[in-house]
Amino acid sequence: KQEVTQIPAALSVPEGENLVLNCSFTDSAIYNLQWFRQDPGKGLTSLLLIQSSQREQTSGRLNASLDKSSGRSTLYIAASQPGDSATYLCAVRPWGGGSQGNLIFGKGTKLSVKP
Amino acid sequence: KAGVTQTPRYLIKTRGQQVTLSCSPISGHRSVSWYQQTPGQGLQFLFEYFSETQRNKGNFPGRFSGRQFSNSRSEMNVSTLELGDSALYLCASSLASASGGQYSYEQYFGPGTRLTVT
């Protein structure tokens, strides 16, 4: 059974710092991995999607990497800003012959960036 | 292009009642998935619909059901509500089409419906 773990559960950093959020998964048979951001009481905003054949994806100040063999992904945020404060969720889509429709989520890392 | 919309945004119901939630996917998206989010369990997959057919189902009791219409809009229904059904219910849509020989299945989420059962 696929399990996704995110460590740490919460992180507080001063503005301007570069930071890394970690995600690990138990089964390397994944189709893709997606990082999301969730603001309090809101839905999820997709940040980056990495296909199983890819090693990393970049968007602006964000860079996500994927190492399937070790069951790990990292989300790197450069030059953090107070507006980056949110909960960051990692989710994997299991491999299974086409869309299985379901993402398996970690519990998230709550990030707080202090001015 | 409009995003995923969900109605209503907030609901308060009493134990034993039933509730219907609605989701309109991004135009052109044919796959709609539903998730339940609670503080204790996090995000859990309920079911996925594609072209009006349920294609995958999570581990939830039969009180949770759904359907999809020909225009890809989807509804989920919860019957005989329990206190533990209080949660944020999220809908996500996906284009589920190939680009460069590989399907993306990137999911786009709506704002959610906050259900409170008293």
Tab-separated table of C-alpha atoms in Angstrom:
chain	number	residue	atom	x	y	z
A	1	LYS	CA	0.000	0.000	0.000
A	2	GLN	CA	1.397	3.362	-1.086
A	3	GLU	CA	2.075	5.795	1.731
A	4	VAL	CA	3.274	9.370	1.399
A	5	THR	CA	5.104	11.135	4.197
A	6	GLN	CA	6.058	14.787	4.480
A	7	ILE	CA	8.622	16.017	6.962
A	8	PRO	CA	8.627	18.382	8.761
A	9	ALA	CA	4.945	18.908	9.557
A	10	ALA	CA	5.612	22.599	10.163
A	11	LEU	CA	8.416	24.976	9.279
A	12	SER	CA	9.050	28.606	10.155
A	13	VAL	CA	11.718	30.624	8.352
A	14	PRO	CA	12.677	34.296	8.028
A	15	GLU	CA	11.920	36.068	4.780
A	16	GLY	CA	14.575	35.662	2.092
A	17	GLU	CA	15.716	32.194	3.089
A	18	ASN	CA	15.969	29.341	0.614
A	19	LEU	CA	14.206	26.237	1.878
A	20	VAL	CA	13.518	22.612	1.013
A	21	LEU	CA	10.368	20.624	1.699
A	22	ASN	CA	10.622	16.852	1.706
A	23	CYS	CA	8.264	14.154	0.491
A	24	SER	CA	8.825	10.405	0.605
A	25	PHE	CA	6.735	7.556	-0.773
A	26	THR	CA	6.913	3.822	-0.137
A	27	ASP	CA	6.200	2.385	-3.601
A	28	SER	CA	8.328	3.563	-6.505
A	29	ALA	CA	5.728	2.448	-9.074
A	30	ILE	CA	4.272	5.889	-9.634
A	31	TYR	CA	2.915	7.555	-12.750
A	32	ASN	CA	3.629	11.077	-11.598
A	33	LEU	CA	4.025	13.259	-8.544
A	34	GLN	CA	2.338	16.601	-7.975
A	35	TRP	CA	3.060	19.400	-5.505
A	36	PHE	CA	0.203	21.599	-4.308
A	37	ARG	CA	-0.233	24.638	-2.148
A	38	GLN	CA	-3.245	25.121	0.108
A	39	ASP	CA	-4.148	28.360	1.836
A	40	PRO	CA	-6.318	28.150	4.989
A	41	GLY	CA	-9.876	27.115	4.198
A	42	LYS	CA	-9.207	27.081	0.466
A	43	GLY	CA	-8.789	24.521	-2.273
A	44	LEU	CA	-5.513	23.238	-3.671
A	45	THR	CA	-3.382	25.099	-6.182
A	46	SER	CA	-1.195	22.936	-8.400
A	47	LEU	CA	2.441	24.070	-8.296
A	48	LEU	CA	4.426	21.482	-10.206
A	49	LEU	CA	3.859	18.076	-11.759
A	50	ILE	CA	6.720	15.675	-12.412
A	51	GLN	CA	6.169	12.695	-14.686
A	52	SER	CA	7.813	9.421	-13.642
A	53	SER	CA	10.293	9.773	-16.522
A	54	GLN	CA	11.414	13.227	-15.380
A	55	ARG	CA	13.920	14.217	-12.705
A	56	GLU	CA	12.828	17.782	-12.004
A	57	GLN	CA	10.509	20.626	-12.906
A	58	THR	CA	10.907	24.353	-12.379
A	59	SER	CA	8.483	27.227	-12.166
A	60	GLY	CA	9.741	30.625	-11.120
A	61	ARG	CA	11.235	30.367	-7.637
A	62	LEU	CA	10.103	26.763	-7.274
A	63	ASN	CA	12.022	23.648	-8.231
A	64	ALA	CA	10.801	20.129	-7.622
A	65	SER	CA	12.941	17.029	-7.979
A	66	LEU	CA	12.027	13.369	-8.150
A	67	ASP	CA	14.128	10.310	-7.303
A	68	LYS	CA	11.880	7.320	-7.877
A	69	SER	CA	14.431	4.727	-6.884
A	70	SER	CA	14.789	6.196	-3.401
A	71	GLY	CA	11.120	7.187	-3.149
A	72	ARG	CA	11.807	10.859	-2.595
A	73	SER	CA	10.843	14.255	-3.911
A	74	THR	CA	11.899	17.691	-2.768
A	75	LEU	CA	10.367	21.103	-3.332
A	76	TYR	CA	12.915	23.893	-3.280
A	77	ILE	CA	11.678	27.438	-2.704
A	78	ALA	CA	14.179	30.197	-3.393
A	79	ALA	CA	14.173	33.564	-1.668
A	80	SER	CA	11.068	32.870	0.405
A	81	GLN	CA	8.440	35.594	0.886
A	82	PRO	CA	5.620	36.025	3.439
A	83	GLY	CA	3.173	35.294	0.620
A	84	ASP	CA	4.633	31.783	0.394
A	85	SER	CA	3.094	30.979	3.801
A	86	ALA	CA	0.700	28.077	3.242
A	87	THR	CA	0.471	24.317	3.567
A	88	TYR	CA	2.385	22.428	0.890
A	89	LEU	CA	1.092	19.027	-0.111
A	90	CYS	CA	2.814	16.286	-2.055
A	91	ALA	CA	0.745	13.675	-3.904
A	92	VAL	CA	1.623	10.640	-5.999
A	93	ARG	CA	-0.424	8.935	-8.662
A	94	PRO	CA	0.113	5.157	-8.571
A	95	TRP	CA	1.040	3.387	-11.769
A	96	GLY	CA	-1.791	1.186	-12.996
A	97	GLY	CA	-2.575	1.101	-16.684
A	98	GLY	CA	-4.021	4.505	-17.442
A	99	SER	CA	-5.568	7.048	-15.147
A	100	GLN	CA	-6.406	5.544	-11.816
A	101	GLY	CA	-8.017	8.843	-10.923
A	102	ASN	CA	-6.687	8.980	-7.443
A	103	LEU	CA	-3.842	10.880	-5.940
A	104	ILE	CA	-2.389	9.707	-2.637
A	105	PHE	CA	-1.521	12.673	-0.476
A	106	GLY	CA	0.901	13.344	2.313
A	107	LYS	CA	-0.307	15.252	5.366
A	108	GLY	CA	1.518	18.381	4.235
A	109	THR	CA	4.111	20.798	5.551
A	110	LYS	CA	2.775	24.038	7.017
A	111	LEU	CA	5.186	26.801	6.037
A	112	SER	CA	5.344	30.147	7.766
A	113	VAL	CA	7.623	32.861	6.342
A	114	LYS	CA	8.231	35.684	8.822
A	115	PRO	CA	8.802	39.253	7.538
B	1	LYS	CA	-10.765	29.831	-18.920
B	2	ALA	CA	-12.819	29.425	-15.766
B	3	GLY	CA	-11.501	27.110	-13.054
B	4	VAL	CA	-13.250	24.304	-11.243
B	5	THR	CA	-16.338	25.531	-9.438
B	6	GLN	CA	-18.115	23.896	-6.536
B	7	THR	CA	-21.490	24.667	-5.028
B	8	PRO	CA	-22.479	25.322	-2.381
B	9	ARG	CA	-19.370	26.581	-0.625
B	10	TYR	CA	-20.747	25.983	2.855
B	11	LEU	CA	-23.390	23.635	4.215
B	12	ILE	CA	-24.733	22.861	7.658
B	13	LYS	CA	-26.754	19.680	7.993
B	14	THR	CA	-28.154	17.556	10.796
B	15	ARG	CA	-27.259	13.937	11.478
B	16	GLY	CA	-29.394	11.565	9.438
B	17	GLN	CA	-30.025	14.019	6.616
B	18	GLN	CA	-28.615	13.678	3.129
B	19	VAL	CA	-26.673	16.183	1.074
B	20	THR	CA	-25.771	16.735	-2.571
B	21	LEU	CA	-22.665	18.635	-3.641
B	22	SER	CA	-22.010	19.870	-7.159
B	23	CYS	CA	-18.832	20.310	-9.198
B	24	SER	CA	-18.324	21.906	-12.605
B	25	PRO	CA	-14.966	21.007	-14.154
B	26	ILE	CA	-12.769	23.162	-16.329
B	27	SER	CA	-14.187	23.355	-19.829
B	28	GLY	CA	-12.954	20.399	-21.870
B	29	HIS	CA	-11.969	18.294	-18.874
B	30	ARG	CA	-13.666	14.923	-18.843
B	31	SER	CA	-12.315	13.444	-15.616
B	32	VAL	CA	-13.705	14.544	-12.263
B	33	SER	CA	-12.410	13.246	-8.935
B	34	TRP	CA	-13.723	13.841	-5.427
B	35	TYR	CA	-11.700	13.983	-2.209
B	36	GLN	CA	-12.537	14.388	1.460
B	37	GLN	CA	-10.231	16.449	3.655
B	38	THR	CA	-10.312	16.248	7.458
B	39	PRO	CA	-7.750	17.393	10.043
B	40	GLY	CA	-7.193	13.829	11.244
B	41	GLN	CA	-7.109	11.839	8.003
B	42	GLY	CA	-5.894	14.488	5.591
B	43	LEU	CA	-6.963	14.203	1.961
B	44	GLN	CA	-8.619	10.942	0.969
B	45	PHE	CA	-9.848	9.873	-2.442
B	46	LEU	CA	-13.580	9.207	-2.784
B	47	PHE	CA	-14.162	8.409	-6.463
B	48	GLU	CA	-13.405	9.395	-10.032
B	49	TYR	CA	-15.729	9.763	-12.993
B	50	PHE	CA	-14.789	9.816	-16.647
B	51	SER	CA	-17.320	10.099	-19.456
B	52	GLU	CA	-20.222	9.493	-17.055
B	53	THR	CA	-18.707	6.274	-15.704
B	54	GLN	CA	-17.208	5.695	-12.298
B	55	ARG	CA	-13.690	4.612	-13.072
B	56	ASN	CA	-12.210	4.288	-9.601
B	57	LYS	CA	-13.449	4.294	-6.043
B	58	GLY	CA	-11.810	4.863	-2.706
B	59	ASN	CA	-12.461	3.111	0.576
B	60	PHE	CA	-15.632	4.858	1.723
B	61	PRO	CA	-18.990	3.370	2.742
B	62	GLY	CA	-21.862	3.104	0.296
B	63	ARG	CA	-23.478	6.193	1.817
B	64	PHE	CA	-21.119	8.137	-0.412
B	65	SER	CA	-22.124	8.084	-4.052
B	66	GLY	CA	-21.667	10.185	-7.122
B	67	ARG	CA	-22.521	10.634	-10.735
B	68	GLN	CA	-21.387	12.535	-13.788
B	69	PHE	CA	-23.523	14.116	-16.454
B	70	SER	CA	-22.969	14.313	-20.195
B	71	ASN	CA	-21.539	17.842	-19.836
B	72	SER	CA	-18.938	16.442	-17.371
B	73	ARG	CA	-20.500	18.176	-14.380
B	74	SER	CA	-20.511	15.912	-11.354
B	75	GLU	CA	-22.468	15.544	-8.152
B	76	MET	CA	-21.714	13.617	-5.020
B	77	ASN	CA	-24.322	12.546	-2.508
B	78	VAL	CA	-23.943	11.564	1.115
B	79	SER	CA	-26.920	9.876	2.716
B	80	THR	CA	-27.653	9.392	6.413
B	81	LEU	CA	-25.088	11.940	7.495
B	82	GLU	CA	-22.879	11.248	10.497
B	83	LEU	CA	-20.898	13.688	12.611
B	84	GLY	CA	-17.703	12.246	11.152
B	85	ASP	CA	-18.736	13.352	7.665
B	86	SER	CA	-17.927	16.935	8.594
B	87	ALA	CA	-15.120	17.847	6.231
B	88	LEU	CA	-13.968	19.902	3.289
B	89	TYR	CA	-15.039	18.128	0.104
B	90	LEU	CA	-12.828	18.895	-2.861
B	91	CYS	CA	-13.461	18.267	-6.504
B	92	ALA	CA	-10.687	18.070	-9.070
B	93	SER	CA	-10.813	17.922	-12.841
B	94	SER	CA	-8.275	16.625	-15.299
B	95	LEU	CA	-7.905	16.829	-19.041
B	96	ALA	CA	-6.629	13.235	-19.064
B	97	SER	CA	-5.185	13.544	-22.548
B	98	ALA	CA	-1.829	12.721	-24.062
B	99	SER	CA	0.913	15.164	-24.885
B	100	GLY	CA	4.092	13.893	-26.475
B	101	GLY	CA	2.977	10.322	-25.994
B	102	GLN	CA	2.372	10.564	-22.255
B	103	TYR	CA	-0.803	11.321	-20.377
B	104	SER	CA	-0.544	14.160	-17.926
B	105	TYR	CA	-3.502	13.661	-15.594
B	106	GLU	CA	-2.597	16.895	-13.858
B	107	GLN	CA	-5.451	17.660	-11.499
B	108	TYR	CA	-6.934	21.087	-10.893
B	109	PHE	CA	-8.895	21.571	-7.712
B	110	GLY	CA	-11.946	23.646	-6.891
B	111	PRO	CA	-12.348	25.752	-3.731
B	112	GLY	CA	-14.225	22.994	-1.927
B	113	THR	CA	-17.504	22.663	-0.061
B	114	ARG	CA	-17.260	22.917	3.719
B	115	LEU	CA	-19.835	20.501	5.201
B	116	THR	CA	-20.659	20.683	8.879
B	117	VAL	CA	-22.861	17.981	10.388
B	118	THR	CA	-24.457	18.785	13.753
